[in-house]
Amino acid sequence: LADPLLQITLAQHKEREGFQHEMTDMLGEIVTMSQQLANVRRDLTARRDGAAAGSAARTEADSALARLTNVERSFVTGLGAAQGRIQQMYGSFNGSGAQQGSLYPPTAPMKAQAREIRAAIDRVKREMAVVSRQ
C-alpha cells in the first residue's frame, strides 16, 4: 500500500520496484556472461591445445580464440563500466551506509542509462553467440 503521507502514487512505487528488478537482472546477466566467456576460452584453448601443430583444427581454434579476445575486450569496455553504473543507480534507490535511498521512481536519465546498458548487454550477447558457435 502506498504511504498516504508521501506524494508518490502506487504506480510510481511499482515503477521503482520494477526498475530495481531490471537492474538486478542486468547485473546477473553480466555475471553470467563473464562466466560464459571464461568457459568458452577454456574450451577453445583445450581444443587448440589438443590439435596438432599446423593442422586445420588448430588454425580454426586459434582464429576462434582471436575472435573471443575481441568479444572479451568488448565485454570489459562495454559492460565493466556498466556494472558500476548499475550499482550506482541501484544504490540511489536503496541508499548506502548513512546515505538514505529514495522512494521515487527512476528519473528520465536513469531510464536512458538503463536502455544504453541493455543495448550493450544485448550487443555483447550477439557477439558471444557468434564465437560460441565455433
PDB file of C-alpha atoms in Angstrom:
ATOM      1  CA  LEU A   1       0.000   0.000   0.000  1.00  0.00           C
ATOM      2  CA  ALA A   2       1.161   3.477  -0.755  1.00  0.00           C
ATOM      3  CA  ASP A   3       2.122   5.685   2.195  1.00  0.00           C
ATOM      4  CA  PRO A   4      -0.573   8.381   2.406  1.00  0.00           C
ATOM      5  CA  LEU A   5       1.965  10.882   3.765  1.00  0.00           C
ATOM      6  CA  LEU A   6       4.106  10.675   0.632  1.00  0.00           C
ATOM      7  CA  GLN A   7       3.172  12.290  -2.646  1.00  0.00           C
ATOM      8  CA  ILE A   8       4.045   9.129  -4.542  1.00  0.00           C
ATOM      9  CA  THR A   9       1.416   7.037  -6.260  1.00  0.00           C
ATOM     10  CA  LEU A  10       1.218   3.284  -6.105  1.00  0.00           C
ATOM     11  CA  ALA A  11       2.088   3.220  -9.822  1.00  0.00           C
ATOM     12  CA  GLN A  12       5.288   5.159  -9.088  1.00  0.00           C
ATOM     13  CA  HIS A  13       6.182   2.679  -6.322  1.00  0.00           C
ATOM     14  CA  LYS A  14       5.658  -0.184  -8.766  1.00  0.00           C
ATOM     15  CA  GLU A  15       7.737   1.558 -11.428  1.00  0.00           C
ATOM     16  CA  ARG A  16      10.573   1.996  -8.915  1.00  0.00           C
ATOM     17  CA  GLU A  17      10.399  -1.644  -7.882  1.00  0.00           C
ATOM     18  CA  GLY A  18      10.309  -2.836 -11.498  1.00  0.00           C
ATOM     19  CA  PHE A  19      13.341  -0.713 -12.303  1.00  0.00           C
ATOM     20  CA  GLN A  20      15.230  -2.188  -9.353  1.00  0.00           C
ATOM     21  CA  HIS A  21      14.415  -5.701 -10.573  1.00  0.00           C
ATOM     22  CA  GLU A  22      15.612  -4.736 -14.054  1.00  0.00           C
ATOM     23  CA  MET A  23      18.922  -3.507 -12.603  1.00  0.00           C
ATOM     24  CA  THR A  24      19.340  -6.713 -10.601  1.00  0.00           C
ATOM     25  CA  ASP A  25      18.579  -8.829 -13.672  1.00  0.00           C
ATOM     26  CA  MET A  26      21.135  -6.927 -15.758  1.00  0.00           C
ATOM     27  CA  LEU A  27      23.802  -7.402 -13.077  1.00  0.00           C
ATOM     28  CA  GLY A  28      23.030 -11.110 -13.085  1.00  0.00           C
ATOM     29  CA  GLU A  29      23.314 -11.243 -16.869  1.00  0.00           C
ATOM     30  CA  ILE A  30      26.704  -9.535 -16.755  1.00  0.00           C
ATOM     31  CA  VAL A  31      27.998 -12.030 -14.174  1.00  0.00           C
ATOM     32  CA  THR A  32      26.650 -14.963 -16.205  1.00  0.00           C
ATOM     33  CA  MET A  33      28.228 -13.597 -19.382  1.00  0.00           C
ATOM     34  CA  SER A  34      31.577 -13.276 -17.619  1.00  0.00           C
ATOM     35  CA  GLN A  35      31.382 -16.928 -16.585  1.00  0.00           C
ATOM     36  CA  GLN A  36      30.359 -17.963 -20.102  1.00  0.00           C
ATOM     37  CA  LEU A  37      33.313 -16.101 -21.607  1.00  0.00           C
ATOM     38  CA  ALA A  38      35.685 -17.897 -19.235  1.00  0.00           C
ATOM     39  CA  ASN A  39      34.139 -21.254 -20.157  1.00  0.00           C
ATOM     40  CA  VAL A  40      34.372 -20.588 -23.899  1.00  0.00           C
ATOM     41  CA  ARG A  41      38.023 -19.541 -23.513  1.00  0.00           C
ATOM     42  CA  ARG A  42      38.775 -22.703 -21.551  1.00  0.00           C
ATOM     43  CA  ASP A  43      37.049 -24.909 -24.149  1.00  0.00           C
ATOM     44  CA  LEU A  44      38.662 -23.216 -27.148  1.00  0.00           C
ATOM     45  CA  THR A  45      42.098 -23.340 -25.514  1.00  0.00           C
ATOM     46  CA  ALA A  46      41.679 -27.067 -24.817  1.00  0.00           C
ATOM     47  CA  ARG A  47      40.558 -27.623 -28.406  1.00  0.00           C
ATOM     48  CA  ARG A  48      43.546 -25.709 -29.756  1.00  0.00           C
ATOM     49  CA  ASP A  49      45.990 -27.452 -27.439  1.00  0.00           C
ATOM     50  CA  GLY A  50      44.565 -30.845 -28.440  1.00  0.00           C
ATOM     51  CA  ALA A  51      45.085 -30.200 -32.131  1.00  0.00           C
ATOM     52  CA  ALA A  52      48.298 -30.940 -33.950  1.00  0.00           C
ATOM     53  CA  ALA A  53      50.551 -28.009 -34.752  1.00  0.00           C
ATOM     54  CA  GLY A  54      49.814 -26.633 -38.204  1.00  0.00           C
ATOM     55  CA  SER A  55      46.558 -28.575 -38.547  1.00  0.00           C
ATOM     56  CA  ALA A  56      43.335 -27.029 -39.803  1.00  0.00           C
ATOM     57  CA  ALA A  57      41.742 -27.711 -36.401  1.00  0.00           C
ATOM     58  CA  ARG A  58      44.497 -25.765 -34.654  1.00  0.00           C
ATOM     59  CA  THR A  59      44.259 -22.869 -37.099  1.00  0.00           C
ATOM     60  CA  GLU A  60      40.481 -22.780 -36.652  1.00  0.00           C
ATOM     61  CA  ALA A  61      40.803 -22.814 -32.845  1.00  0.00           C
ATOM     62  CA  ASP A  62      43.410 -20.024 -32.959  1.00  0.00           C
ATOM     63  CA  SER A  63      41.083 -17.971 -35.128  1.00  0.00           C
ATOM     64  CA  ALA A  64      38.166 -18.557 -32.748  1.00  0.00           C
ATOM     65  CA  LEU A  65      40.370 -17.553 -29.801  1.00  0.00           C
ATOM     66  CA  ALA A  66      41.295 -14.314 -31.586  1.00  0.00           C
ATOM     67  CA  ARG A  67      37.590 -13.548 -32.129  1.00  0.00           C
ATOM     68  CA  LEU A  68      36.906 -14.408 -28.486  1.00  0.00           C
ATOM     69  CA  THR A  69      39.598 -11.937 -27.408  1.00  0.00           C
ATOM     70  CA  ASN A  70      37.743  -9.208 -29.305  1.00  0.00           C
ATOM     71  CA  VAL A  71      34.480 -10.155 -27.582  1.00  0.00           C
ATOM     72  CA  GLU A  72      36.230 -10.098 -24.201  1.00  0.00           C
ATOM     73  CA  ARG A  73      37.532  -6.594 -24.937  1.00  0.00           C
ATOM     74  CA  SER A  74      34.030  -5.510 -25.886  1.00  0.00           C
ATOM     75  CA  PHE A  75      32.725  -7.044 -22.677  1.00  0.00           C
ATOM     76  CA  VAL A  76      35.285  -5.290 -20.490  1.00  0.00           C
ATOM     77  CA  THR A  77      34.941  -1.885 -22.141  1.00  0.00           C
ATOM     78  CA  GLY A  78      31.173  -2.002 -22.580  1.00  0.00           C
ATOM     79  CA  LEU A  79      29.983  -3.887 -19.546  1.00  0.00           C
ATOM     80  CA  GLY A  80      32.708  -3.419 -16.965  1.00  0.00           C
ATOM     81  CA  ALA A  81      31.754   0.232 -16.576  1.00  0.00           C
ATOM     82  CA  ALA A  82      28.074  -0.613 -16.922  1.00  0.00           C
ATOM     83  CA  GLN A  83      28.254  -2.817 -13.864  1.00  0.00           C
ATOM     84  CA  GLY A  84      29.387   0.152 -11.774  1.00  0.00           C
ATOM     85  CA  ARG A  85      26.664   2.370 -13.257  1.00  0.00           C
ATOM     86  CA  ILE A  86      24.004  -0.198 -12.402  1.00  0.00           C
ATOM     87  CA  GLN A  87      25.236  -0.448  -8.835  1.00  0.00           C
ATOM     88  CA  GLN A  88      25.252   3.340  -8.562  1.00  0.00           C
ATOM     89  CA  MET A  89      21.662   3.596  -9.808  1.00  0.00           C
ATOM     90  CA  TYR A  90      20.557   0.757  -7.575  1.00  0.00           C
ATOM     91  CA  GLY A  91      22.266   2.456  -4.626  1.00  0.00           C
ATOM     92  CA  SER A  92      20.409   5.698  -5.289  1.00  0.00           C
ATOM     93  CA  PHE A  93      17.183   3.831  -4.553  1.00  0.00           C
ATOM     94  CA  ASN A  94      18.350   1.811  -1.570  1.00  0.00           C
ATOM     95  CA  GLY A  95      20.918   4.110  -0.053  1.00  0.00           C
ATOM     96  CA  SER A  96      24.257   3.107   1.308  1.00  0.00           C
ATOM     97  CA  GLY A  97      25.676   3.390   4.793  1.00  0.00           C
ATOM     98  CA  ALA A  98      24.267   6.604   6.242  1.00  0.00           C
ATOM     99  CA  GLN A  99      23.031   7.762   2.818  1.00  0.00           C
ATOM    100  CA  GLN A 100      19.277   7.445   2.622  1.00  0.00           C
ATOM    101  CA  GLY A 101      17.743   5.959  -0.503  1.00  0.00           C
ATOM    102  CA  SER A 102      14.815   7.290  -2.484  1.00  0.00           C
ATOM    103  CA  LEU A 103      11.242   6.098  -2.829  1.00  0.00           C
ATOM    104  CA  TYR A 104      10.736   7.984  -6.078  1.00  0.00           C
ATOM    105  CA  PRO A 105      10.597   6.252  -9.459  1.00  0.00           C
ATOM    106  CA  PRO A 106      13.611   6.317 -11.781  1.00  0.00           C
ATOM    107  CA  THR A 107      14.364   9.583 -13.492  1.00  0.00           C
ATOM    108  CA  ALA A 108      14.466  10.002 -17.273  1.00  0.00           C
ATOM    109  CA  PRO A 109      18.315   9.991 -17.266  1.00  0.00           C
ATOM    110  CA  MET A 110      18.296   6.758 -15.237  1.00  0.00           C
ATOM    111  CA  LYS A 111      15.924   5.149 -17.729  1.00  0.00           C
ATOM    112  CA  ALA A 112      18.116   6.320 -20.618  1.00  0.00           C
ATOM    113  CA  GLN A 113      21.195   4.910 -18.920  1.00  0.00           C
ATOM    114  CA  ALA A 114      19.396   1.593 -18.364  1.00  0.00           C
ATOM    115  CA  ARG A 115      18.481   1.451 -22.081  1.00  0.00           C
ATOM    116  CA  GLU A 116      22.127   2.060 -23.011  1.00  0.00           C
ATOM    117  CA  ILE A 117      23.257  -0.706 -20.679  1.00  0.00           C
ATOM    118  CA  ARG A 118      20.604  -3.077 -22.035  1.00  0.00           C
ATOM    119  CA  ALA A 119      21.797  -2.327 -25.586  1.00  0.00           C
ATOM    120  CA  ALA A 120      25.423  -3.025 -24.576  1.00  0.00           C
ATOM    121  CA  ILE A 121      24.441  -6.322 -22.924  1.00  0.00           C
ATOM    122  CA  ASP A 122      22.474  -7.384 -25.992  1.00  0.00           C
ATOM    123  CA  ARG A 123      25.337  -6.426 -28.324  1.00  0.00           C
ATOM    124  CA  VAL A 124      27.890  -8.467 -26.364  1.00  0.00           C
ATOM    125  CA  LYS A 125      25.457 -11.406 -26.200  1.00  0.00           C
ATOM    126  CA  ARG A 126      25.199 -11.373 -30.000  1.00  0.00           C
ATOM    127  CA  GLU A 127      28.994 -11.261 -30.307  1.00  0.00           C
ATOM    128  CA  MET A 128      29.312 -14.133 -27.829  1.00  0.00           C
ATOM    129  CA  ALA A 129      26.788 -16.224 -29.732  1.00  0.00           C
ATOM    130  CA  VAL A 130      28.876 -15.992 -32.897  1.00  0.00           C
ATOM    131  CA  VAL A 131      32.065 -17.082 -31.136  1.00  0.00           C
ATOM    132  CA  SER A 132      30.300 -19.794 -29.088  1.00  0.00           C
ATOM    133  CA  ARG A 133      29.001 -21.497 -32.236  1.00  0.00           C
ATOM    134  CA  GLN A 134      32.523 -22.071 -33.481  1.00  0.00           C
TER     135      GLN A 134
END
